[in-house]
């Protein structure tokens, strides 16, 4: 993105809160390169505290259903390090002896950037893993 929101612009937005919703993105890709569907992604931000209070992601891929959430600081999300920690569930990442899907823990990270002089947009990448299975993708979100 060319017009990333600066720290000065973020500080001037206090005490705004905003909810970002999906505009578009890549289809989540699994560990074997198969594509699925990003069914929902959203983020609630508090500019006064510089925190993402709720980052929510839902996806389907290769017969698996992924649901994850996370929260943390802007610093974590905007960082070149690990990013914002996501925790959730994957149904179908493992099966029982009869081949029935089991729900297991999933975890991963989300990273991104805010775009525009008033942080009108949010770009994000994400990755989740469970039982040696995984998905990753990217999305663009906007606020009203």
Coordinates of N, CA and C in Angstrom, one line a residue:
X1 N 0.9 -1.2 0.0 CA 0.0 0.0 0.0 C 0.9 1.2 0.0
X2 N 0.5 2.2 -0.7 CA 1.3 3.4 -0.9 C 1.0 4.4 0.3
X3 N -0.1 4.4 0.8 CA -0.5 5.5 1.8 C -0.7 4.9 3.2
X4 N 0.3 4.3 3.8 CA 0.2 3.7 5.1 C 0.0 4.8 6.1
X5 N -0.9 4.5 7.1 CA -1.2 5.4 8.2 C 0.1 5.6 9.1
X6 N 0.5 6.8 9.4 CA 1.6 7.1 10.2 C 1.3 7.1 11.7
X7 N 2.2 7.0 12.5 CA 2.0 7.0 14.0 C 1.4 8.4 14.4
X8 N 1.8 9.5 13.7 CA 1.3 10.8 14.0 C -0.2 10.9 13.6
X9 N -0.5 10.3 12.5 CA -2.0 10.3 12.1 C -2.8 9.4 13.1
X10 N -2.2 8.3 13.5 CA -3.0 7.4 14.5 C -3.2 8.2 15.8
X11 N -2.2 8.9 16.3 CA -2.3 9.6 17.5 C -3.3 10.7 17.4
X12 N -3.5 11.3 16.3 CA -4.5 12.4 16.1 C -5.9 11.9 16.0
X13 N -6.1 10.6 15.9 CA -7.4 10.0 15.8 C -8.0 9.7 17.2
X14 N -7.3 9.9 18.2 CA -7.8 9.5 19.6 C -9.2 10.2 19.9
X15 N -10.1 9.7 20.6 CA -10.2 8.3 21.0 C -11.1 7.4 20.1
X16 N -11.0 7.4 18.9 CA -11.8 6.7 18.0 C -11.7 5.2 18.1
X17 N -12.8 4.5 18.0 CA -12.8 3.1 17.8 C -13.5 2.8 16.4
X18 N -13.1 1.7 15.8 CA -13.6 1.4 14.5 C -13.7 -0.2 14.3
X19 N -14.6 -0.6 13.5 CA -14.8 -2.0 13.1 C -14.5 -2.1 11.6
X20 N -13.6 -3.0 11.3 CA -13.2 -3.2 9.9 C -13.8 -4.5 9.4
X21 N -14.4 -4.4 8.1 CA -15.0 -5.6 7.6 C -14.3 -5.9 6.2
X22 N -14.5 -7.1 5.8 CA -13.9 -7.6 4.6 C -14.3 -6.9 3.3
X23 N -13.3 -6.5 2.5 CA -13.6 -6.0 1.1 C -13.2 -7.1 0.1
X24 N -12.1 -7.8 0.3 CA -11.7 -8.8 -0.6 C -10.4 -9.4 -0.1
X25 N -10.0 -10.4 -0.8 CA -8.7 -11.0 -0.4 C -8.4 -12.3 -1.2
X26 N -7.3 -12.9 -0.9 CA -7.0 -14.2 -1.5 C -7.8 -15.3 -0.9
X27 N -7.9 -16.4 -1.6 CA -8.6 -17.5 -1.0 C -7.5 -18.3 -0.1
X28 N -7.9 -18.7 1.1 CA -6.9 -19.3 1.9 C -6.4 -20.6 1.3
X29 N -5.1 -20.7 1.3 CA -4.4 -21.9 0.7 C -3.8 -22.8 1.8
X30 N -4.0 -24.1 1.6 CA -3.5 -25.0 2.7 C -2.1 -25.5 2.4
X31 N -1.6 -26.4 3.2 CA -0.2 -26.9 3.1 C 0.1 -27.6 1.9
X32 N -1.0 -28.0 1.1 CA -0.7 -28.7 -0.1 C -1.0 -27.8 -1.4
X33 N -1.3 -26.6 -1.1 CA -1.6 -25.6 -2.2 C -3.1 -25.6 -2.6
X34 N -3.9 -26.3 -1.9 CA -5.4 -26.3 -2.3 C -6.0 -25.0 -1.7
X35 N -6.9 -24.4 -2.5 CA -7.5 -23.2 -2.1 C -8.9 -23.5 -1.5
X36 N -9.3 -22.6 -0.6 CA -10.6 -22.7 0.1 C -11.3 -21.4 0.0
X37 N -12.1 -21.1 1.0 CA -12.9 -19.9 1.1 C -12.7 -19.2 2.4
X38 N -12.5 -17.9 2.4 CA -12.5 -17.0 3.5 C -13.9 -16.6 3.8
X39 N -14.5 -17.2 4.8 CA -16.0 -17.0 5.1 C -16.2 -15.7 5.9
X40 N -15.3 -15.3 6.7 CA -15.4 -14.0 7.5 C -14.1 -13.6 8.0
X41 N -13.9 -12.3 8.1 CA -12.8 -11.7 8.7 C -13.2 -10.3 9.1
X42 N -12.8 -9.9 10.4 CA -13.1 -8.6 10.8 C -12.1 -8.2 11.9
X43 N -12.1 -6.9 12.2 CA -11.2 -6.4 13.2 C -11.8 -5.2 13.9
X44 N -11.8 -5.2 15.2 CA -12.2 -4.0 16.0 C -10.9 -3.4 16.6
X45 N -10.8 -2.1 16.3 CA -9.6 -1.3 16.8 C -10.0 -0.2 17.7
X46 N -9.2 0.0 18.7 CA -9.3 1.1 19.6 C -8.1 2.0 19.5
X47 N -8.3 3.2 18.8 CA -7.1 4.0 18.6 C -6.6 4.7 19.8
X48 N -7.5 4.9 20.8 CA -7.1 5.5 22.1 C -6.1 4.6 22.8
X49 N -6.3 3.3 22.8 CA -5.4 2.4 23.5 C -4.3 1.8 22.6
X50 N -4.5 2.0 21.3 CA -3.6 1.5 20.2 C -3.7 -0.1 20.3
X51 N -4.9 -0.6 20.4 CA -5.1 -2.1 20.4 C -6.1 -2.6 19.4
X52 N -5.9 -3.8 19.0 CA -6.9 -4.5 18.2 C -7.6 -5.3 19.3
X53 N -8.8 -5.0 19.6 CA -9.6 -5.6 20.7 C -10.2 -6.9 20.2
X54 N -10.4 -7.1 18.9 CA -10.9 -8.4 18.4 C -10.6 -8.6 17.0
X55 N -9.8 -9.6 16.6 CA -9.5 -9.9 15.2 C -10.1 -11.3 15.1
X56 N -11.1 -11.5 14.2 CA -11.8 -12.7 14.0 C -11.7 -13.2 12.6
X57 N -11.5 -14.5 12.4 CA -11.3 -15.1 11.1 C -12.0 -16.5 11.1
X58 N -12.7 -16.7 9.9 CA -13.3 -18.0 9.7 C -13.0 -18.4 8.2
X59 N -12.7 -19.6 8.0 CA -12.4 -20.1 6.7 C -12.7 -21.6 6.5
X60 N -12.9 -22.0 5.3 CA -13.1 -23.4 5.0 C -12.0 -23.8 3.9
X61 N -11.4 -25.0 4.1 CA -10.4 -25.4 3.1 C -10.3 -26.9 3.2
X62 N -10.4 -27.6 2.1 CA -10.2 -29.0 1.9 C -11.0 -29.8 3.0
X63 N -12.2 -29.5 3.2 CA -13.1 -30.2 4.1 C -12.8 -29.8 5.6
X64 N -12.0 -28.8 5.8 CA -11.7 -28.4 7.2 C -12.3 -27.0 7.4
X65 N -12.8 -26.8 8.6 CA -13.3 -25.5 9.0 C -12.4 -24.9 10.1
X66 N -12.0 -23.6 9.8 CA -11.1 -22.9 10.7 C -11.8 -21.7 11.3
X67 N -11.7 -21.5 12.6 CA -12.2 -20.4 13.3 C -11.1 -19.9 14.3
X68 N -10.8 -18.6 14.3 CA -9.7 -18.1 15.2 C -10.0 -16.7 15.6
X69 N -9.5 -16.3 16.7 CA -9.6 -14.9 17.2 C -8.2 -14.5 17.8
X70 N -8.1 -13.2 17.9 CA -6.9 -12.7 18.6 C -7.1 -11.3 19.0
X71 N -6.3 -10.8 19.8 CA -6.3 -9.4 20.3 C -4.9 -9.0 20.7
X72 N -4.6 -7.7 20.7 CA -3.2 -7.3 21.0 C -3.0 -5.9 20.6
X73 N -1.7 -5.5 20.7 CA -1.4 -4.1 20.4 C -1.2 -3.9 18.9
X74 N -1.3 -2.6 18.5 CA -0.9 -2.2 17.1 C 0.5 -2.6 16.8
X75 N 1.4 -2.5 17.8 CA 2.8 -2.8 17.7 C 3.0 -4.3 17.3
X76 N 2.2 -5.2 17.9 CA 2.3 -6.6 17.5 C 1.8 -6.8 16.1
X77 N 0.7 -6.2 15.7 CA 0.1 -6.4 14.4 C 0.9 -5.8 13.3
X78 N 1.5 -4.6 13.6 CA 2.3 -3.9 12.5 C 3.7 -4.3 12.5
X79 N 4.1 -5.2 13.4 CA 5.5 -5.6 13.6 C 6.0 -6.5 12.4
X80 N 7.3 -6.5 12.2 CA 7.9 -7.4 11.3 C 8.2 -8.7 12.0
X81 N 8.0 -8.8 13.3 CA 8.2 -10.0 14.0 C 7.0 -11.0 13.8
X82 N 6.7 -11.7 14.8 CA 5.6 -12.7 14.7 C 4.2 -12.2 14.3
X83 N 3.8 -11.1 14.9 CA 2.5 -10.5 14.7 C 1.5 -10.8 15.8
X84 N 0.3 -10.6 15.5 CA -0.8 -10.7 16.5 C -1.1 -12.2 16.6
X85 N -1.1 -12.7 17.8 CA -1.3 -14.1 18.1 C -2.8 -14.5 17.9
X86 N -3.1 -15.6 17.1 CA -4.4 -16.1 16.9 C -4.6 -17.4 17.5
X87 N -5.7 -17.7 18.2 CA -6.0 -19.0 18.8 C -7.4 -19.4 18.3
X88 N -7.6 -20.7 18.1 CA -8.9 -21.1 17.7 C -9.1 -22.6 17.5
X89 N -9.9 -23.0 16.6 CA -10.2 -24.4 16.4 C -10.1 -24.7 14.9
X90 N -9.8 -26.0 14.6 CA -9.9 -26.5 13.3 C -10.7 -27.8 13.4
X91 N -11.8 -27.9 12.7 CA -12.6 -29.1 12.6 C -12.2 -29.8 11.3
X92 N -11.7 -31.0 11.4 CA -11.3 -31.8 10.2 C -9.8 -31.8 10.0
X93 N -9.0 -31.2 10.9 CA -7.6 -31.3 10.8 C -7.0 -32.6 11.3
X94 N -7.9 -33.3 11.9 CA -7.6 -34.7 12.3 C -8.9 -35.5 12.4
X95 N -8.8 -36.8 12.4 CA -10.0 -37.6 12.4 C -9.8 -38.7 13.4
X96 N -10.9 -39.3 13.8 CA -10.8 -40.4 14.8 C -10.6 -41.7 14.0
X97 N -10.6 -42.8 14.7 CA -10.3 -44.1 14.0 C -11.3 -44.5 12.9
X98 N -12.5 -43.9 13.0 CA -13.5 -44.2 12.0 C -13.5 -43.2 10.8
X99 N -12.6 -42.3 10.9 CA -12.5 -41.2 9.8 C -13.4 -40.0 10.0
X100 N -14.0 -39.9 11.2 CA -14.8 -38.8 11.5 C -14.0 -37.6 11.9
X101 N -14.4 -36.4 11.4 CA -13.6 -35.2 11.8 C -13.7 -34.9 13.2
X102 N -12.6 -34.5 13.8 CA -12.4 -34.1 15.2 C -12.0 -32.6 15.2
X103 N -12.5 -31.9 16.2 CA -12.2 -30.5 16.4 C -10.9 -30.4 17.3
X104 N -9.9 -29.7 16.8 CA -8.7 -29.6 17.6 C -8.3 -28.1 17.7
X105 N -7.3 -27.9 18.5 CA -6.8 -26.5 18.7 C -6.0 -26.1 17.5
X106 N -6.2 -24.8 17.2 CA -5.4 -24.2 16.1 C -4.8 -22.9 16.6
X107 N -3.6 -22.5 16.0 CA -3.0 -21.3 16.4 C -2.2 -20.7 15.2
X108 N -1.9 -19.4 15.3 CA -1.2 -18.8 14.3 C -1.0 -17.3 14.6
X109 N -0.8 -16.6 13.5 CA -0.5 -15.1 13.6 C -1.2 -14.4 12.5
X110 N -1.4 -13.1 12.8 CA -1.9 -12.1 11.7 C -0.9 -10.9 11.8
X111 N -0.6 -10.4 10.6 CA 0.2 -9.2 10.5 C -0.5 -8.2 9.6
X112 N -0.1 -7.0 9.6 CA -0.8 -6.1 8.6 C -0.3 -4.7 8.7
X113 N -1.1 -3.8 8.1 CA -0.9 -2.4 8.1 C -2.2 -1.6 8.0
X114 N -2.2 -0.4 8.5 CA -3.4 0.5 8.4 C -3.1 1.4 7.2
X115 N -4.1 1.7 6.4 CA -3.9 2.5 5.2 C -4.8 3.7 5.2
X116 N -4.3 4.8 4.8 CA -5.0 6.1 4.6 C -4.8 7.0 5.8
X117 N -5.0 8.3 5.5 CA -4.7 9.3 6.6 C -5.6 9.2 7.8
X118 N -6.7 8.6 7.6 CA -7.6 8.3 8.8 C -7.8 6.8 9.0
X119 N -6.8 6.0 8.6 CA -6.8 4.6 8.8 C -8.1 4.0 8.2
X120 N -8.5 4.4 7.0 CA -9.7 3.9 6.4 C -9.7 2.4 6.0
X121 N -8.5 1.9 5.8 CA -8.3 0.5 5.4 C -7.3 -0.2 6.3
X122 N -7.4 -1.5 6.2 CA -6.5 -2.4 6.9 C -6.2 -3.5 5.9
X123 N -4.9 -3.8 5.8 CA -4.5 -5.0 5.0 C -3.9 -6.0 6.0
X124 N -4.1 -7.2 5.7 CA -3.6 -8.2 6.7 C -3.3 -9.5 6.0
X125 N -2.3 -10.2 6.5 CA -2.0 -11.6 6.2 C -2.2 -12.4 7.4
X126 N -2.5 -13.7 7.2 CA -2.7 -14.6 8.4 C -2.3 -16.0 8.0
X127 N -2.0 -16.7 9.1 CA -1.6 -18.1 9.0 C -2.1 -18.9 10.2
X128 N -2.6 -20.0 10.0 CA -3.1 -20.9 11.1 C -2.6 -22.3 10.9
X129 N -2.3 -23.0 12.0 CA -1.8 -24.4 11.9 C -2.5 -25.2 13.0
X130 N -2.7 -26.5 12.7 CA -3.3 -27.5 13.6 C -2.9 -28.9 13.1
X131 N -2.3 -29.7 13.9 CA -2.0 -31.1 13.6 C -1.3 -31.2 12.2
X132 N -0.3 -30.4 12.0 CA 0.5 -30.4 10.8 C -0.3 -30.0 9.5
X133 N -1.4 -29.4 9.7 CA -2.3 -28.9 8.7 C -2.2 -27.4 8.8
X134 N -2.5 -26.6 7.7 CA -2.4 -25.2 7.9 C -3.1 -24.5 6.7
X135 N -3.4 -23.2 6.9 CA -3.9 -22.3 5.9 C -3.2 -21.0 6.0
X136 N -3.1 -20.2 4.9 CA -2.6 -18.8 5.0 C -3.3 -18.1 3.9
X137 N -3.3 -16.7 4.1 CA -3.9 -15.9 3.1 C -3.7 -14.4 3.4
X138 N -4.4 -13.6 2.6 CA -4.3 -12.1 2.8 C -5.7 -11.5 2.5
X139 N -6.0 -10.4 3.2 CA -7.3 -9.8 3.0 C -7.1 -8.2 3.1
X140 N -8.1 -7.5 2.5 CA -8.2 -6.1 2.7 C -9.5 -5.8 3.4
X141 N -9.5 -5.0 4.4 CA -10.7 -4.7 5.2 C -10.8 -3.1 5.1
X142 N -12.1 -2.7 5.4 CA -12.3 -1.2 5.5 C -13.3 -1.0 6.6
X143 N -13.3 0.3 7.0 CA -14.2 0.7 8.0 C -15.2 1.7 7.4
X144 N -16.4 1.8 7.9 CA -17.4 2.7 7.3 C -17.0 4.1 7.4

